[in-house]
CSV table of C-alpha atoms in Angstrom, one decimal:
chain,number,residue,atom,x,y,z
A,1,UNK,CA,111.2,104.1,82.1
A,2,UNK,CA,112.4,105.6,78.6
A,3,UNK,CA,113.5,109.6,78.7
A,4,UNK,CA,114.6,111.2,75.7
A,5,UNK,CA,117.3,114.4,75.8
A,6,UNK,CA,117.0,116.0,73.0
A,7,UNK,CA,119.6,119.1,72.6
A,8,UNK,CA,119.5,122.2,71.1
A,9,UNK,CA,121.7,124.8,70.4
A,10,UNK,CA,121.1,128.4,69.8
A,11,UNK,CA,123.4,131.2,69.5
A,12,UNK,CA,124.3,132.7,72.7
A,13,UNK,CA,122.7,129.6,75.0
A,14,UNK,CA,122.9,125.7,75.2
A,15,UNK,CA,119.6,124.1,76.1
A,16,UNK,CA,118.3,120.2,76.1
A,17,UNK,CA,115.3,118.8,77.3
A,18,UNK,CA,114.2,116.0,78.8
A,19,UNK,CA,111.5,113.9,78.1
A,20,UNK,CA,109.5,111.0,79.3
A,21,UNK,CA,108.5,108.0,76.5
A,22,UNK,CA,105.4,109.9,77.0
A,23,UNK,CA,106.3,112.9,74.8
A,24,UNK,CA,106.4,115.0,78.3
A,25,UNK,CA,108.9,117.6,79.2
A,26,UNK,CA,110.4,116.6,82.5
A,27,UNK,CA,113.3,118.6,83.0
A,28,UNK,CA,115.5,121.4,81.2
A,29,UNK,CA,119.4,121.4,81.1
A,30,UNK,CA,120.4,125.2,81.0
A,31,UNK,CA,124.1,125.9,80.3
A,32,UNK,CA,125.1,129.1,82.5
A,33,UNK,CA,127.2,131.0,80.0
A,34,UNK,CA,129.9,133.6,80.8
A,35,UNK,CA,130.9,131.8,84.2
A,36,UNK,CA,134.7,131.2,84.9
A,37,UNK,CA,133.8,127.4,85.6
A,38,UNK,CA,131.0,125.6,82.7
A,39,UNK,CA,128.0,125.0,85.0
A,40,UNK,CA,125.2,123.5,83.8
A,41,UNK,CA,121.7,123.5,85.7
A,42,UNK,CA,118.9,121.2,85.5
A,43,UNK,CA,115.7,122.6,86.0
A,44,UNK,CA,112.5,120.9,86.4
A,45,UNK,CA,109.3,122.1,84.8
A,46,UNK,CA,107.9,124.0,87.7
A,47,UNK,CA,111.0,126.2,86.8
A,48,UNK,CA,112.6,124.9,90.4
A,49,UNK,CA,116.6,124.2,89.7
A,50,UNK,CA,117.0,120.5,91.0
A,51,UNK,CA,120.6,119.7,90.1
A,52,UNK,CA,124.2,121.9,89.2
A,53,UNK,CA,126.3,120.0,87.0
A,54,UNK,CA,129.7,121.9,87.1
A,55,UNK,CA,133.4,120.8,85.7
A,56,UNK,CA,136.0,121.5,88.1
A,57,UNK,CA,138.7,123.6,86.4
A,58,UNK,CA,142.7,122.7,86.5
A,59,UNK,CA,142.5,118.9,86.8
A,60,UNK,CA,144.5,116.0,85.3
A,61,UNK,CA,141.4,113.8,85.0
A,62,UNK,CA,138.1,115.7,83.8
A,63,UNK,CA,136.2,115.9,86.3
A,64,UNK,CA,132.3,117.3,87.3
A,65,UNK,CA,130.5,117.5,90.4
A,66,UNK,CA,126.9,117.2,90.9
A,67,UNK,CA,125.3,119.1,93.4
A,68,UNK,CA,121.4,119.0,94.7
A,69,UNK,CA,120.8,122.2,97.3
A,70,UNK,CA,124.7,123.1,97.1
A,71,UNK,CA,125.8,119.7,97.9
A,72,UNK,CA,127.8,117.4,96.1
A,73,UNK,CA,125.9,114.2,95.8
A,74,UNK,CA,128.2,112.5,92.9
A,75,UNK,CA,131.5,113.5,91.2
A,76,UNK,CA,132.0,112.2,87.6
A,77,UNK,CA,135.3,111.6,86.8
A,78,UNK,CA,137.4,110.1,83.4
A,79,UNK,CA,140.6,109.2,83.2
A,80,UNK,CA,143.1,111.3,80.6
A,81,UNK,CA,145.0,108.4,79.6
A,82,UNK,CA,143.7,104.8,79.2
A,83,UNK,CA,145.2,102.1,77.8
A,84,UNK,CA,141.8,100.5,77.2
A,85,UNK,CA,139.7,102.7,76.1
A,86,UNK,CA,137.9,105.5,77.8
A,87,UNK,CA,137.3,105.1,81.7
A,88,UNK,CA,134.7,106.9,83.8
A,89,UNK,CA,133.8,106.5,87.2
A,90,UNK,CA,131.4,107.8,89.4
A,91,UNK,CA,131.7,108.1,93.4
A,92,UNK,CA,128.4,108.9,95.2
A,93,UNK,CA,127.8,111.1,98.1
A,94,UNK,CA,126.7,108.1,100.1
A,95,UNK,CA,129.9,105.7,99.1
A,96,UNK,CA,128.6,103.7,96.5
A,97,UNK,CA,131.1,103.8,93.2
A,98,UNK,CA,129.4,103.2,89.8
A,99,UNK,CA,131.2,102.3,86.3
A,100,UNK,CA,130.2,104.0,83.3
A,101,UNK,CA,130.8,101.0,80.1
A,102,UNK,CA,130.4,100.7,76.6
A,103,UNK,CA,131.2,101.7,73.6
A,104,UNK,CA,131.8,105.5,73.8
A,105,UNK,CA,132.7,106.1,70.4
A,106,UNK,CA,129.0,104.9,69.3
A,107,UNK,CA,127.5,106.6,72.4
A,108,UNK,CA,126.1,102.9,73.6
A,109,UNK,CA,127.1,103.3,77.5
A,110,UNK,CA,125.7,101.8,80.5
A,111,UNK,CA,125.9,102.9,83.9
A,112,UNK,CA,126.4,99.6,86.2
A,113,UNK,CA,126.6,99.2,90.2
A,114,UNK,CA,128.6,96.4,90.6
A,115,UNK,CA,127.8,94.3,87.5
A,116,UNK,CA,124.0,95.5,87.2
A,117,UNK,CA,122.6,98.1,84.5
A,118,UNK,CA,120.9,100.7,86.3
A,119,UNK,CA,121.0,102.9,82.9
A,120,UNK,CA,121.4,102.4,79.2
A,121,UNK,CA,122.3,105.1,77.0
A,122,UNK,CA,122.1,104.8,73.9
A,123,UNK,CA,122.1,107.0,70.4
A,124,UNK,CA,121.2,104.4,68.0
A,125,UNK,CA,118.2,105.1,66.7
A,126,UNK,CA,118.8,109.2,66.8
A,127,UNK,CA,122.1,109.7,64.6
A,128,UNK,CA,120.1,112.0,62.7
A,129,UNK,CA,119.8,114.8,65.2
A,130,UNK,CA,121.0,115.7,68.7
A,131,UNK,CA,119.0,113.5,70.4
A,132,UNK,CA,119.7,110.3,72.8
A,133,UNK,CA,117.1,108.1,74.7
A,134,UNK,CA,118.3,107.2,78.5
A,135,UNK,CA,116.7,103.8,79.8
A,136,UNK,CA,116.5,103.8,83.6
A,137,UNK,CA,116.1,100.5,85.4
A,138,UNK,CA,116.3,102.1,89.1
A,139,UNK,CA,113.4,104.4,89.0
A,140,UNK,CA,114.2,106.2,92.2
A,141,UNK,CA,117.8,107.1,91.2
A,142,UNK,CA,116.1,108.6,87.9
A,143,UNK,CA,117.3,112.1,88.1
A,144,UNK,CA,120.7,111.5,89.4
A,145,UNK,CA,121.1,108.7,86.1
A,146,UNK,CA,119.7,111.6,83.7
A,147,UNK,CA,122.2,114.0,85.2
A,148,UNK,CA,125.2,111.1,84.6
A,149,UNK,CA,123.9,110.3,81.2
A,150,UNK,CA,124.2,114.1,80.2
A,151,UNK,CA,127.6,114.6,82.0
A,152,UNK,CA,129.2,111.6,80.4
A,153,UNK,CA,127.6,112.8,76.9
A,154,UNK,CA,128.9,116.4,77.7
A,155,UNK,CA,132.2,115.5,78.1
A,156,UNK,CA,132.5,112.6,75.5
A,157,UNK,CA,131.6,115.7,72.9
A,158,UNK,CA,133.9,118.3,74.5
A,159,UNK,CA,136.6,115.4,74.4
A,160,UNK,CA,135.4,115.0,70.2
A,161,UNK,CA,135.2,118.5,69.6
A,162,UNK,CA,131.9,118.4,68.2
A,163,UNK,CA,130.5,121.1,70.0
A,164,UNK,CA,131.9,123.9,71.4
A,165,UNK,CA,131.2,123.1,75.4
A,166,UNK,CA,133.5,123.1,77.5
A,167,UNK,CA,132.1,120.2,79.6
């Protein structure tokens, strides 16, 4: 299935939302302002909070936990320095590691499990506005792929400095 994040940016908040191919809001990602550490929530559209995306402060790699009901269910991380381009990886609450690929500078990414796409990110066809579209292949690891795709995107513009986030 095809979701669109669209963001938008207003002056004292940060707020994107997702939606399905359908045109229909799905879920809302709320940045929590004013907090030591940048925390961002994900909230569906019943207004229940379904995931905490939060960077972890002081590290050498940048790094961001996930968390459904207070526990940590995937932990982002990408490497300062790579000879090879930009590195991220992403260890799973229940072992599994996935690779986040592609070409970062373009925002064309994939996020594999050894060798097969579950996700495609991509901002091809949305250069004109804050907007990307998130393929998902695995449909029952949909909200934990949306949450990756706007971690990775997150960070890829704190790292750019095309926004002022800090995650």
């Amino acid at each position: 299935m095809r979701y669109l994040v669209r963001d938008r940016m207003l002056a004292f908040h940060e707020e994107a939302w997702i939606e399905t191919e359908h045109r229909e809001k799905a879920y809302r990602v709320d940045r929590k302002l004013f907090r030591p550490r940048s925390t961002f929530a994900l909230v569906n559209t019943e207004g229940d909070q379904v995931a905490t995306i939060v960077k972890k402060a002081l590290t050498l790699h940048h790094t961001i936990l996930v968390k459904e009901d207070g526990t940590t269910v995937a932990r982002i991380s990408k490497r300062a320095f790579t000879f090879f381009g930009d590195r991220f990886k992403v260890v799973l609450r229940d072992g599994r590691r996935l690779r986040v690929v592609g070409n970062f500078w373009d925002r064309e990414f994939d996020i594999q499990d050894r060798g097969t796409t579950l996700a495609h990110v991509s901002r091809r066809w949305f250069s004109f506005r804050d907007a990307y579209a998130v393929d998902v292949m695995a449909e029952q690891d949909a909200l934990l792929l949306l949450v990756l795709a706007v971690c990775v995107d997150h960070t890829l513009q704190d790292l750019k400095g095309e926004k002022v986030t800090n995650l």
